[in-house]
Amino acid sequence: AQSVTQLDSQVPVFEEAPVELRCNYSSSVSVYLFWYVQYPNQGLQLLLKYLSGSTLVKGINGFEAEFNKSQTSFHLRKPSVHISDTAEYFCAVSGSPADAGGTSYGKLTFGQGTILTVHP
Amino acid sequence: KAGVTQTPRYLIKTRGQQVTLSCSPISGHRSVSWYQQTPGQGLQFLFEYFSETQRNKGNFPGRFSGRQFSNSRSEMNVSTLELGDSALYLCASSRTTTNYGYTFGSGTRLTVV
């Protein structure tokens, strides 16, 4: 079984300040890791993903995340936020179907979300 | 290219009724997954279909069912609606079977009164 914990339910920050949204996961198999963003009344948009290889992953809109296997973390960072980054952010984990068998087909396990509010 | 299309966007139903939601995946995508999003439980996996076969299922009662057609379009059905079924239902599609290529639709907002 897999689980995801997003350590902060809300993160307020001022415009142009850096931000870090924290995510820890647990899994008994090798994982894929994701960050999604959701704007009000919309679906989920993929920001970035870690599949393998370099532990520093760069995504859209200036976001990046670092995979730390020993700490089972996948924190999201942005060096300078904008008002338009105000949204809810979700960390998600998935097992490779090859590793997890049929139990992971199509299944992403999400954290509870972090609401990022950027103030002017 | 067109994204994942979910219809309708909004729906209001009465307790005890049933409802069918539709999802048209991106052209060429054969895997379709469904999720329920509520303020209390967050995002929860409902089921996944690939080539008209349900390959995986989340922990939901049998009132929740789905199917996939030969053109990869998918529907989910909820029978005997309860107030707690009020949620945003999201569909996601992927070309591959590896779980890392999913694109989400904008969802159907179901309100049960």
Short mmCIF file of C-alpha atoms in Angstrom, two decimals:
data_model
loop_
_atom_site.label_atom_id
_atom_site.label_comp_id
_atom_site.label_asym_id
_atom_site.label_seq_id
_atom_site.Cartn_x
_atom_site.Cartn_y
_atom_site.Cartn_z
CA ALA A 1 0.00 0.00 0.00
CA GLN A 2 1.09 3.56 -0.62
CA SER A 3 0.37 6.78 1.20
CA VAL A 4 1.23 10.45 0.82
CA THR A 5 1.44 13.10 3.51
CA GLN A 6 1.51 16.76 2.65
CA LEU A 7 2.85 18.40 5.74
CA ASP A 8 1.17 21.79 5.36
CA SER A 9 -2.50 22.27 4.60
CA GLN A 10 -2.04 25.98 3.89
CA VAL A 11 1.00 28.04 2.95
CA PRO A 12 0.71 31.82 2.75
CA VAL A 13 3.55 33.68 1.10
CA PHE A 14 4.24 37.11 -0.33
CA GLU A 15 4.74 37.68 -4.03
CA GLU A 16 8.33 37.18 -5.26
CA ALA A 17 9.24 35.20 -2.13
CA PRO A 18 10.47 31.59 -2.37
CA VAL A 19 8.19 28.75 -1.39
CA GLU A 20 8.53 25.08 -0.49
CA LEU A 21 5.59 22.68 -0.32
CA ARG A 22 6.46 19.52 1.57
CA CYS A 23 5.51 15.97 0.66
CA ASN A 24 6.43 12.65 2.24
CA TYR A 25 5.40 9.26 0.93
CA SER A 26 5.49 5.63 1.90
CA SER A 27 5.54 2.67 -0.42
CA SER A 28 6.67 -0.93 -0.44
CA VAL A 29 7.57 -0.81 -4.12
CA SER A 30 9.50 1.55 -6.33
CA VAL A 31 7.48 4.64 -7.09
CA TYR A 32 6.69 7.35 -9.53
CA LEU A 33 6.10 10.76 -7.90
CA PHE A 34 4.05 13.69 -9.13
CA TRP A 35 2.99 17.20 -8.29
CA TYR A 36 -0.31 18.49 -9.66
CA VAL A 37 -1.91 21.92 -9.38
CA GLN A 38 -5.64 22.62 -9.25
CA TYR A 39 -7.13 26.04 -9.87
CA PRO A 40 -10.68 26.74 -8.64
CA ASN A 41 -13.36 24.81 -10.51
CA GLN A 42 -10.82 23.08 -12.69
CA GLY A 43 -9.21 19.68 -13.01
CA LEU A 44 -5.64 18.73 -12.18
CA GLN A 45 -2.69 19.96 -14.18
CA LEU A 46 0.63 18.12 -14.02
CA LEU A 47 3.49 20.32 -12.79
CA LEU A 48 6.26 17.74 -12.82
CA LYS A 49 7.03 14.08 -12.30
CA TYR A 50 9.85 11.88 -11.10
CA LEU A 51 10.19 8.51 -12.78
CA SER A 52 13.89 7.71 -12.42
CA GLY A 53 17.31 9.23 -12.95
CA SER A 54 18.23 12.70 -11.72
CA THR A 55 16.67 13.44 -8.37
CA LEU A 56 16.11 17.11 -9.24
CA VAL A 57 13.13 17.46 -11.49
CA LYS A 58 12.14 20.66 -13.26
CA GLY A 59 8.57 21.33 -14.24
CA ILE A 60 6.36 23.98 -15.71
CA ASN A 61 5.90 27.52 -14.43
CA GLY A 62 9.33 27.59 -12.78
CA PHE A 63 8.62 24.81 -10.27
CA GLU A 64 11.11 22.11 -9.35
CA ALA A 65 11.14 19.20 -6.92
CA GLU A 66 13.79 17.01 -5.38
CA PHE A 67 13.36 13.29 -4.81
CA ASN A 68 15.03 12.10 -1.62
CA LYS A 69 14.77 8.34 -1.32
CA SER A 70 16.35 8.08 2.13
CA GLN A 71 13.89 10.60 3.56
CA THR A 72 11.03 9.42 1.32
CA SER A 73 10.32 13.00 0.40
CA PHE A 74 9.47 14.91 -2.76
CA HIS A 75 9.28 18.60 -1.85
CA LEU A 76 8.16 21.19 -4.37
CA ARG A 77 9.97 24.52 -4.64
CA LYS A 78 9.79 27.76 -6.53
CA PRO A 79 12.36 30.52 -6.05
CA SER A 80 9.95 33.40 -6.67
CA VAL A 81 6.17 33.06 -6.65
CA HIS A 82 3.55 35.11 -8.46
CA ILE A 83 -0.02 35.95 -7.61
CA SER A 84 -1.07 33.54 -10.36
CA ASP A 85 0.50 30.63 -8.45
CA THR A 86 -2.33 30.83 -5.92
CA ALA A 87 -3.96 27.41 -6.14
CA GLU A 88 -4.13 24.02 -4.46
CA TYR A 89 -1.19 21.68 -4.96
CA PHE A 90 -1.31 17.91 -4.73
CA CYS A 91 1.53 15.46 -4.33
CA ALA A 92 0.84 11.97 -5.68
CA VAL A 93 2.54 8.60 -5.81
CA SER A 94 2.10 5.59 -8.04
CA GLY A 95 3.72 2.24 -8.18
CA SER A 96 4.94 0.94 -11.47
CA PRO A 97 2.42 -1.65 -12.62
CA ALA A 98 5.37 -3.92 -13.33
CA ASP A 99 6.42 -3.75 -9.69
CA ALA A 100 3.07 -3.57 -8.00
CA GLY A 101 1.16 -5.93 -10.20
CA GLY A 102 -2.44 -5.19 -11.00
CA THR A 103 -2.98 -3.26 -7.81
CA SER A 104 -1.58 -0.06 -9.24
CA TYR A 105 -3.07 0.12 -12.73
CA GLY A 106 -4.31 3.66 -13.29
CA LYS A 107 -4.09 4.47 -9.62
CA LEU A 108 -2.49 7.58 -8.24
CA THR A 109 -2.54 8.02 -4.47
CA PHE A 110 -2.85 11.69 -3.57
CA GLY A 111 -2.00 13.72 -0.54
CA GLN A 112 -4.62 15.93 1.07
CA GLY A 113 -3.42 19.02 -0.77
CA THR A 114 -1.69 22.26 0.16
CA ILE A 115 -3.39 25.56 -0.53
CA LEU A 116 -0.80 28.09 -1.62
CA THR A 117 -1.92 31.69 -1.24
CA VAL A 118 0.32 34.37 -2.70
CA HIS A 119 -0.24 37.84 -1.25
CA PRO A 120 0.76 41.07 -3.02
CA LYS B 1 -5.22 18.49 -29.72
CA ALA B 2 -8.38 18.14 -27.67
CA GLY B 3 -7.98 17.31 -24.00
CA VAL B 4 -10.01 15.02 -21.80
CA THR B 5 -13.66 16.01 -22.05
CA GLN B 6 -16.11 15.37 -19.26
CA THR B 7 -19.83 15.91 -19.53
CA PRO B 8 -21.85 17.36 -18.02
CA ARG B 9 -19.83 19.94 -16.06
CA TYR B 10 -22.50 20.36 -13.41
CA LEU B 11 -25.30 18.09 -12.27
CA ILE B 12 -27.91 18.27 -9.52
CA LYS B 13 -29.69 15.07 -8.53
CA THR B 14 -32.04 13.97 -5.77
CA ARG B 15 -31.25 11.30 -3.20
CA GLY B 16 -32.17 7.86 -4.46
CA GLN B 17 -31.76 8.72 -8.13
CA GLN B 18 -29.01 7.40 -10.34
CA VAL B 19 -26.56 9.33 -12.48
CA THR B 20 -24.26 8.66 -15.43
CA LEU B 21 -21.16 10.71 -16.09
CA SER B 22 -19.24 10.65 -19.35
CA CYS B 23 -15.56 10.95 -20.19
CA SER B 24 -14.00 11.22 -23.65
CA PRO B 25 -10.25 10.61 -23.45
CA ILE B 26 -7.58 12.18 -25.58
CA SER B 27 -7.46 10.55 -29.00
CA GLY B 28 -5.24 7.48 -28.88
CA HIS B 29 -5.46 7.11 -25.12
CA ARG B 30 -6.75 3.70 -24.07
CA SER B 31 -6.51 3.89 -20.29
CA VAL B 32 -9.16 5.84 -18.39
CA SER B 33 -9.21 6.34 -14.63
CA TRP B 34 -11.87 7.92 -12.45
CA TYR B 35 -11.45 9.79 -9.17
CA GLN B 36 -13.80 11.29 -6.60
CA GLN B 37 -12.77 14.55 -4.95
CA THR B 38 -14.44 15.75 -1.76
CA PRO B 39 -13.34 18.28 0.87
CA GLY B 40 -13.30 15.62 3.56
CA GLN B 41 -11.75 12.62 1.81
CA GLY B 42 -9.69 14.38 -0.84
CA LEU B 43 -8.92 12.63 -4.11
CA GLN B 44 -9.82 8.96 -4.11
CA PHE B 45 -9.35 6.43 -6.90
CA LEU B 46 -12.54 4.82 -8.17
CA PHE B 47 -11.49 2.53 -11.02
CA GLU B 48 -9.41 2.17 -14.17
CA TYR B 49 -10.34 0.80 -17.56
CA PHE B 50 -8.12 -0.29 -20.42
CA SER B 51 -9.41 -1.67 -23.69
CA GLU B 52 -12.93 -2.07 -22.26
CA THR B 53 -11.69 -4.05 -19.24
CA GLN B 54 -11.70 -2.90 -15.66
CA ARG B 55 -8.20 -3.59 -14.41
CA ASN B 56 -8.27 -1.91 -11.04
CA LYS B 57 -10.85 -0.78 -8.54
CA GLY B 58 -10.78 1.43 -5.49
CA ASN B 59 -12.57 0.96 -2.23
CA PHE B 60 -16.05 2.17 -3.13
CA PRO B 61 -19.41 0.44 -2.71
CA GLY B 62 -21.01 -1.44 -5.57
CA ARG B 63 -23.29 1.52 -6.27
CA PHE B 64 -20.34 2.96 -8.17
CA SER B 65 -19.75 1.28 -11.50
CA GLY B 66 -18.22 2.10 -14.82
CA ARG B 67 -17.59 0.89 -18.29
CA GLN B 68 -15.47 1.66 -21.30
CA PHE B 69 -16.50 1.49 -24.91
CA SER B 70 -14.53 0.33 -27.92
CA ASN B 71 -13.66 3.95 -28.80
CA SER B 72 -12.15 4.31 -25.27
CA ARG B 73 -14.89 6.65 -24.08
CA SER B 74 -15.89 5.83 -20.55
CA GLU B 75 -18.92 6.28 -18.36
CA MET B 76 -19.37 5.95 -14.66
CA ASN B 77 -22.69 5.32 -12.99
CA VAL B 78 -23.77 5.91 -9.43
CA SER B 79 -27.03 4.33 -8.37
CA THR B 80 -29.19 5.13 -5.37
CA LEU B 81 -27.49 8.46 -4.79
CA GLU B 82 -26.67 9.56 -1.26
CA LEU B 83 -25.92 13.06 0.00
CA GLY B 84 -22.31 11.97 0.56
CA ASP B 85 -21.88 11.29 -3.15
CA SER B 86 -21.77 15.03 -3.75
CA ALA B 87 -18.31 15.58 -5.17
CA LEU B 88 -16.18 16.56 -8.11
CA TYR B 89 -15.67 13.50 -10.29
CA LEU B 90 -12.48 13.58 -12.32
CA CYS B 91 -11.54 11.46 -15.27
CA ALA B 92 -7.97 10.98 -16.50
CA SER B 93 -6.65 9.29 -19.60
CA SER B 94 -3.30 7.90 -20.68
CA ARG B 95 -1.83 6.34 -23.78
CA THR B 96 0.38 3.98 -21.82
CA THR B 97 -0.17 1.54 -19.03
CA THR B 98 2.66 2.81 -16.88
CA ASN B 99 0.76 5.33 -14.73
CA TYR B 100 2.88 8.33 -15.56
CA GLY B 101 1.10 9.81 -18.56
CA TYR B 102 -2.29 10.72 -17.15
CA THR B 103 -4.07 13.89 -18.26
CA PHE B 104 -7.06 15.01 -16.26
CA GLY B 105 -10.33 16.48 -17.41
CA SER B 106 -12.04 19.44 -15.73
CA GLY B 107 -14.46 17.20 -13.90
CA THR B 108 -18.18 16.88 -13.32
CA ARG B 109 -19.52 18.59 -10.20
CA LEU B 110 -22.32 16.42 -8.80
CA THR B 111 -24.59 17.80 -6.13
CA VAL B 112 -27.05 15.47 -4.44
CA VAL B 113 -29.96 17.16 -2.66
#
